[in-house]
mmCIF file of C-alpha atoms in Angstrom:
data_model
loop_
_atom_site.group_PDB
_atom_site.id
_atom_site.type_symbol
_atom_site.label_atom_id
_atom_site.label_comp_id
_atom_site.label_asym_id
_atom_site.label_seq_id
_atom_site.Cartn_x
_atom_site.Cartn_y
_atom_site.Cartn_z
ATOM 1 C CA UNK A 1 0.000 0.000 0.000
ATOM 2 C CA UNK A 2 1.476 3.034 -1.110
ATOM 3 C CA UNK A 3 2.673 5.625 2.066
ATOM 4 C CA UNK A 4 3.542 8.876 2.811
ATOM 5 C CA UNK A 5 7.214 8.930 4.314
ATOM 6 C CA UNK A 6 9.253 10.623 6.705
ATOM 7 C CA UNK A 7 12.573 11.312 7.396
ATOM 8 C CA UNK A 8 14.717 11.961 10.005
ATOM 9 C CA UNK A 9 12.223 10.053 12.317
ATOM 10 C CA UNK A 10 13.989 12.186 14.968
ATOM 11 C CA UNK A 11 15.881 15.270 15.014
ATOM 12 C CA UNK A 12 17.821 17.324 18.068
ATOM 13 C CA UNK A 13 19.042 20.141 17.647
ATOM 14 C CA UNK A 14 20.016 23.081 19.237
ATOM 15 C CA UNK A 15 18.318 26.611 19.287
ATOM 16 C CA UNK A 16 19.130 28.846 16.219
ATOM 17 C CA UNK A 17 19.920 25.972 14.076
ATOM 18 C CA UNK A 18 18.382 25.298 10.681
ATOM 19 C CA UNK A 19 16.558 22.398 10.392
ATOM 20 C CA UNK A 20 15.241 20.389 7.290
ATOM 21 C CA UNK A 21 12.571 17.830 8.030
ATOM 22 C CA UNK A 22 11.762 15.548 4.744
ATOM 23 C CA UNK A 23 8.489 13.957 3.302
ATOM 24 C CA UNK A 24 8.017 11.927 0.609
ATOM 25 C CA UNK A 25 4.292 12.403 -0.549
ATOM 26 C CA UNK A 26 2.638 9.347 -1.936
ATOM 27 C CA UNK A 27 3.110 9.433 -5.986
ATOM 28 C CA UNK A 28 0.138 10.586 -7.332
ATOM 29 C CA UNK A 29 -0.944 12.734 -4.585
ATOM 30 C CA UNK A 30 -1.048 16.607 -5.686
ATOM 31 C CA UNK A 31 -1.993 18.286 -2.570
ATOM 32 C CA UNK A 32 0.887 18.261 0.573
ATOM 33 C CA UNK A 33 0.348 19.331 4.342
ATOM 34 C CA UNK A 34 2.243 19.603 7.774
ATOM 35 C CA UNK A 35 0.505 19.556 10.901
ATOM 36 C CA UNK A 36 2.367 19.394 14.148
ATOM 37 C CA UNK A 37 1.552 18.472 17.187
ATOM 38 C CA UNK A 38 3.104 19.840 20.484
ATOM 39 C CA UNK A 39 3.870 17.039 23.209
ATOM 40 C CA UNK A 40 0.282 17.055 24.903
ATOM 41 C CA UNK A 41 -1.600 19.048 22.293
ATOM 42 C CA UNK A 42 -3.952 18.956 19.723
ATOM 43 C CA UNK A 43 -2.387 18.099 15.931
ATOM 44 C CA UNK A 44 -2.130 21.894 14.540
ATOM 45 C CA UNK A 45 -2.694 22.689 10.739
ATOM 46 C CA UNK A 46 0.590 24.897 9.812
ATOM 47 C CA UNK A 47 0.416 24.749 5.752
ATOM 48 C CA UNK A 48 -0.872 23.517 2.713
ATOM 49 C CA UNK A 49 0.712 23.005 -0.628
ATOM 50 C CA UNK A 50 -0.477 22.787 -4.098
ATOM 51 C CA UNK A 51 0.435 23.364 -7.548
ATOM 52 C CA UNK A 52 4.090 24.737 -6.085
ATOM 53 C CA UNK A 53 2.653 27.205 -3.996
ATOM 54 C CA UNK A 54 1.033 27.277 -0.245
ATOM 55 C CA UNK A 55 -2.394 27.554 -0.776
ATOM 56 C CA UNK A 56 -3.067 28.413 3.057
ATOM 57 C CA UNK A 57 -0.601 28.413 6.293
ATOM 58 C CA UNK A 58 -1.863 29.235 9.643
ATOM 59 C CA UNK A 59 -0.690 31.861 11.759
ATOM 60 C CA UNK A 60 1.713 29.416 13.450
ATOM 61 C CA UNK A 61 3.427 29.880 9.565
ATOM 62 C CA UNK A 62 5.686 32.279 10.381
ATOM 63 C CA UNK A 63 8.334 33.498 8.304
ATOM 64 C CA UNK A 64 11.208 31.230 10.221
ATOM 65 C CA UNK A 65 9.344 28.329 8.158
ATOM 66 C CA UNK A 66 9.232 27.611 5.112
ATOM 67 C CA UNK A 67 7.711 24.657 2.676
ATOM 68 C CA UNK A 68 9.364 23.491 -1.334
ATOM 69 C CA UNK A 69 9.017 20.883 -3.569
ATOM 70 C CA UNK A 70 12.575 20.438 -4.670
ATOM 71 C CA UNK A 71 12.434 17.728 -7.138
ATOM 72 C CA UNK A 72 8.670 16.700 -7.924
ATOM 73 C CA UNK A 73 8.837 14.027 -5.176
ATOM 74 C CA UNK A 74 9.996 15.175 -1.986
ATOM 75 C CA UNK A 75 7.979 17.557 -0.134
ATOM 76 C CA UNK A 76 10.687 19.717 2.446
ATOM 77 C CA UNK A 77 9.610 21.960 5.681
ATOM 78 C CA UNK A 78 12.510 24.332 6.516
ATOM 79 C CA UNK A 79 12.921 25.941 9.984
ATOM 80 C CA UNK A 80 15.115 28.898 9.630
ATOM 81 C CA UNK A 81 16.140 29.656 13.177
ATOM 82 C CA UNK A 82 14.792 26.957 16.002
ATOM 83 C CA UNK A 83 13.228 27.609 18.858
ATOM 84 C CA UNK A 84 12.299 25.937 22.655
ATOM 85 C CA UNK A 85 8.836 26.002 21.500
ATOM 86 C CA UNK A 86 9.322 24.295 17.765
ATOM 87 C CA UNK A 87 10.329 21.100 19.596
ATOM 88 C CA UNK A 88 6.919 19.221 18.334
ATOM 89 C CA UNK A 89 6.157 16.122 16.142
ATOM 90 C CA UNK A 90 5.982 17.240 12.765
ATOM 91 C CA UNK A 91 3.736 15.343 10.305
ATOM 92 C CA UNK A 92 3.753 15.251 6.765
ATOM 93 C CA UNK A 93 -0.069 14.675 4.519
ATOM 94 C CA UNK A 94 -0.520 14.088 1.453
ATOM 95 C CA UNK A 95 -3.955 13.937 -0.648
ATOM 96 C CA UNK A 96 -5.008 12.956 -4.379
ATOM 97 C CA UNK A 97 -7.961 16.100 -4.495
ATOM 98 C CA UNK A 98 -8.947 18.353 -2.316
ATOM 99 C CA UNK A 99 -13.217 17.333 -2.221
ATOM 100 C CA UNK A 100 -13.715 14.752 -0.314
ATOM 101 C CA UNK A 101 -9.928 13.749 -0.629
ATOM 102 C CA UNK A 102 -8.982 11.684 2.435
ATOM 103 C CA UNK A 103 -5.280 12.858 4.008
ATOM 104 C CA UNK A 104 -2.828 10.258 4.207
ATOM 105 C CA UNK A 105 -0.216 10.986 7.431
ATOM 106 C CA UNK A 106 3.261 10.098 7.605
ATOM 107 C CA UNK A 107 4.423 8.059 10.758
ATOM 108 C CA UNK A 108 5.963 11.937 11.804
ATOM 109 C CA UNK A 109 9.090 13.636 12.642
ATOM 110 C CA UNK A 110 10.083 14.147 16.574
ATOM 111 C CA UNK A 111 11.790 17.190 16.544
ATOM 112 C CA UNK A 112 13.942 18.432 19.817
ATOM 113 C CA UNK A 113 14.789 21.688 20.489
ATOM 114 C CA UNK A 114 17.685 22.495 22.888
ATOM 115 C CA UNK B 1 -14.224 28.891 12.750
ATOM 116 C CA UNK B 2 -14.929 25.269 12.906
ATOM 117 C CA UNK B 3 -13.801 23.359 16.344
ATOM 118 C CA UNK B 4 -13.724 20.104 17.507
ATOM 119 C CA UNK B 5 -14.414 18.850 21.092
ATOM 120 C CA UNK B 6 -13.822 15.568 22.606
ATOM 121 C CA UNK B 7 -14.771 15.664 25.609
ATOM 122 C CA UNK B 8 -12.877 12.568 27.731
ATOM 123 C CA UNK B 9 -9.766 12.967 27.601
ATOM 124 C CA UNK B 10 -8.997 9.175 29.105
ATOM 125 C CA UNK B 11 -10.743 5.889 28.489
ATOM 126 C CA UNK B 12 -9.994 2.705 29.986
ATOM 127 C CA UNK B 13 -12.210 -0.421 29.031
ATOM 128 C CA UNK B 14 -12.040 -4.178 29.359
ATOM 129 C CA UNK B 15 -10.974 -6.192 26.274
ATOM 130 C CA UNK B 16 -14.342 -7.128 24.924
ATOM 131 C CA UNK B 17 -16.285 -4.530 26.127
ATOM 132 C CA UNK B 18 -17.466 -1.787 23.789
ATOM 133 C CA UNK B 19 -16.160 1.166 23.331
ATOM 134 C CA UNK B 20 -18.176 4.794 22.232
ATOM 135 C CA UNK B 21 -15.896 7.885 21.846
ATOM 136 C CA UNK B 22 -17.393 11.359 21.869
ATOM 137 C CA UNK B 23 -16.945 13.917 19.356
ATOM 138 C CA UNK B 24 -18.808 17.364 18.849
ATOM 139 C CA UNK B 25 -17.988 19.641 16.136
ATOM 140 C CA UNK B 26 -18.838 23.580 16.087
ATOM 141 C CA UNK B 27 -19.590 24.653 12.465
ATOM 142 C CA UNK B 28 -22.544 26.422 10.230
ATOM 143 C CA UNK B 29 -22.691 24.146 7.560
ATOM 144 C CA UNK B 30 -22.107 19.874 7.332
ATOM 145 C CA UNK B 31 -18.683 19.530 7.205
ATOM 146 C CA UNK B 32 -16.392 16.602 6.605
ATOM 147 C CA UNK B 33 -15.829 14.279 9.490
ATOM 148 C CA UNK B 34 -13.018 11.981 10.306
ATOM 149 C CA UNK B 35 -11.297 9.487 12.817
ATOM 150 C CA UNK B 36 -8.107 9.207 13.276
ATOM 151 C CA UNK B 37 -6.373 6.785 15.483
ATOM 152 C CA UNK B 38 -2.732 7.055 16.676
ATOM 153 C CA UNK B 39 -0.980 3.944 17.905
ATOM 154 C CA UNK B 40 2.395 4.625 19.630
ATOM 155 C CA UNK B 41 5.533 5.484 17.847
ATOM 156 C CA UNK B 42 3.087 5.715 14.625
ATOM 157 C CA UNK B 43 1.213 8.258 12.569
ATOM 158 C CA UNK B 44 -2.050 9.107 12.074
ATOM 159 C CA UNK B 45 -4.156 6.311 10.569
ATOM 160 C CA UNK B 46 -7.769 7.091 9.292
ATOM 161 C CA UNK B 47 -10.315 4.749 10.692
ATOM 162 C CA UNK B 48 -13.220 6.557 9.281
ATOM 163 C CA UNK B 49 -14.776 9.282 7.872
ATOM 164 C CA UNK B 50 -18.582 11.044 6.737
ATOM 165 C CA UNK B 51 -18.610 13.241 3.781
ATOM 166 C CA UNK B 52 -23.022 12.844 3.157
ATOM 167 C CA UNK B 53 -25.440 10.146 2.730
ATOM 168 C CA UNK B 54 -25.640 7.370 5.235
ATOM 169 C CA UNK B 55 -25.334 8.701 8.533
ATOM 170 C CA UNK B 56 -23.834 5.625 9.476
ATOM 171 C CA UNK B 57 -20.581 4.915 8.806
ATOM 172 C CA UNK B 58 -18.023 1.759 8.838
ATOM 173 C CA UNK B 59 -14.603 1.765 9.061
ATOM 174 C CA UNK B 60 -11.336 -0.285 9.333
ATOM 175 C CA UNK B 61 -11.001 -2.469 12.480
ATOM 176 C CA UNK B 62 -14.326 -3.171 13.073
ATOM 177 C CA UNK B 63 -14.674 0.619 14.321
ATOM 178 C CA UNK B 64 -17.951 2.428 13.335
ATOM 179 C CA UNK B 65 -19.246 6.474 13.734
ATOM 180 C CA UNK B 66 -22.854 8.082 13.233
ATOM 181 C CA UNK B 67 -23.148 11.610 12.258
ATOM 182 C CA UNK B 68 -26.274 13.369 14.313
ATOM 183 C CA UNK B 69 -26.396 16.654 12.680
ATOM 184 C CA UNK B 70 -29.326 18.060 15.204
ATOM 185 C CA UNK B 71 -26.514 16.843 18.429
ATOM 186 C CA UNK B 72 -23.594 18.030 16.015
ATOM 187 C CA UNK B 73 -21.477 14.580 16.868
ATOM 188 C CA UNK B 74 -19.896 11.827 15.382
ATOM 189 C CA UNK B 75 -19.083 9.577 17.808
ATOM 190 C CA UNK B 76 -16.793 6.647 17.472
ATOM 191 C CA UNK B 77 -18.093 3.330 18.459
ATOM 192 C CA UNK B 78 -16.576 -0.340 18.451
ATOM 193 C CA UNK B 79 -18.907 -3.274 19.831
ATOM 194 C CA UNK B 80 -15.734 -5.311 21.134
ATOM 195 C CA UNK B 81 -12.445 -3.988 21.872
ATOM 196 C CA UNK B 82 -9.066 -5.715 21.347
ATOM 197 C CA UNK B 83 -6.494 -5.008 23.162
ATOM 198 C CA UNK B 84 -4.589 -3.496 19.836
ATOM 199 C CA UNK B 85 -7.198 -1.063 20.011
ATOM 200 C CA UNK B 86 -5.516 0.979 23.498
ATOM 201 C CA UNK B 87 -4.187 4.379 21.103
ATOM 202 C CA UNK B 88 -4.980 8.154 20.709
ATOM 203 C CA UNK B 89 -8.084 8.753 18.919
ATOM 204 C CA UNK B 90 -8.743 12.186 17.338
ATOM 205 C CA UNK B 91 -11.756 13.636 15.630
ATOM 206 C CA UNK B 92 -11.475 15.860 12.997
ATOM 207 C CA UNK B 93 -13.430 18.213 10.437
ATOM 208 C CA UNK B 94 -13.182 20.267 7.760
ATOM 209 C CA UNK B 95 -14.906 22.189 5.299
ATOM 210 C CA UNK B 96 -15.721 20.365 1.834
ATOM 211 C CA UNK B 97 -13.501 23.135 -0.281
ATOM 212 C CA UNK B 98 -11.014 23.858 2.236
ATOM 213 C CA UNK B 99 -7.433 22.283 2.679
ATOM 214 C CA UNK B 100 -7.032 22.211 6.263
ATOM 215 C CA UNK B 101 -8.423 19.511 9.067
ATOM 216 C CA UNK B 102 -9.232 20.670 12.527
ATOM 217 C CA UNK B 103 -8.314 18.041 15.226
ATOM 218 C CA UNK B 104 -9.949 17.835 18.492
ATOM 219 C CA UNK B 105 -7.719 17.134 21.655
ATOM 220 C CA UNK B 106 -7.624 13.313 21.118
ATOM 221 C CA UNK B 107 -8.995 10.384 23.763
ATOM 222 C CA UNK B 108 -6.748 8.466 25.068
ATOM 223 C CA UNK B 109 -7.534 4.458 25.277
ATOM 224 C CA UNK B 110 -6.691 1.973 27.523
ATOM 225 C CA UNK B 111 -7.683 -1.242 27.607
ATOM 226 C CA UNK B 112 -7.008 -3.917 30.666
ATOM 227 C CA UNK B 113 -7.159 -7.577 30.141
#
């Protein structure tokens, strides 16, 4: 069954670093996603992708992120600058359509902010 | 803005006993609803979801939901639990032409032998 993947599964870091988290979207998909979800918090919406442009981002979307599709299959989510309070699980959705279009999740990258 | 409540945060049930997890959505119009369940160490893995029609809706691992739109749920329900089945489960919703899902807090389930 075809999967939406992940890499690094974890990441530490320390604050002010640049961090690159990596997705690989399933094939065919067109629409890609993060959400992240703060240890003990709800799974937050940050961004959505389409067509090689975000077509939203939610205020947590500042400018110390940013989202690309390098190479038509990897799907990229670049922290400029970490923080204390970007250490989260990051996870990476991808979708075929956007009406009635169910979200496929990666398994999710454990970032750690020091 | 559409939100999602769920309102028990902890479940614990006996293996074979059945299982009914709340979920109430705030929004104007029907939106789409989903489950999620989260094992640990893993991702999010749909179990469900109601975009129209039957109100009643199956879904992998035996797990079913029913969409009241006059109570504004969509509760999860499974008639016999497994012990595989101890996870985070999280309700979601979105609008039909919008890109982003709203999760509720998640319920967390245990289940004793």
């Amino acid at each position: 069954e075809p999967e939406v993947t992940q890499t690094p599964s974890h990441q530490v870091t320390q604050m002010g670093q640049e961090v690159i988290l990596r997705c690989v979207p399933i094939s065919n998909h067109l629409y890609f996603y993060w959400y992240r979800q703060i240890l003990g918090q709800k799974v937050e919406f940050l961004v959505s992708f389409y067509n090689n442009e975000i077509s939203e981002k939610s205020e947590i979307f500042d400018d110390q992120f940013s989202v690309e599709r390098p190479d038509g299959s990897n799907f990229t989510l670049k922290i400029r600058s970490t923080k204390l309070e970007d250490s989260a699980m990051y996870f990476c959705a991808s979708s075929d359509r956007i009406n009635t279009g169910e979200l496929f999740f990666g398994e999710g990258s454990r970032l750690t902010v020091l | 803005a559409q939100s999602v409540t769920q309102p028990d945060i902890h479940i614990t049930v006996s293996e074979g006993a059945s299982l009914e997890l709340r979920c109430n959505y705030s929004y104007g119009a029907t939106p789409y609803l989903f489950w999620y369940v989260q094992s640990p160490g893993q991702g999010l893995q749909l179990l469900l979801k109601y975009f129209s029609g039957d109100t009643l809706v199956q879904g992998i691992k035996g797990f079913e939901a029913e969409f009241k739109r006059s109570q504004s749920s969509f509760n999860l329900r499974k008639p016999s639990v497994h012990w595989s089945d101890a996870a985070e489960y999280f309700c979601a919703v979105r609008r039909s032409n919008d890109y982003k899902l709203s999760f509720g807090a998640g319920t967390t389930v245990t289940v004793r032998a």
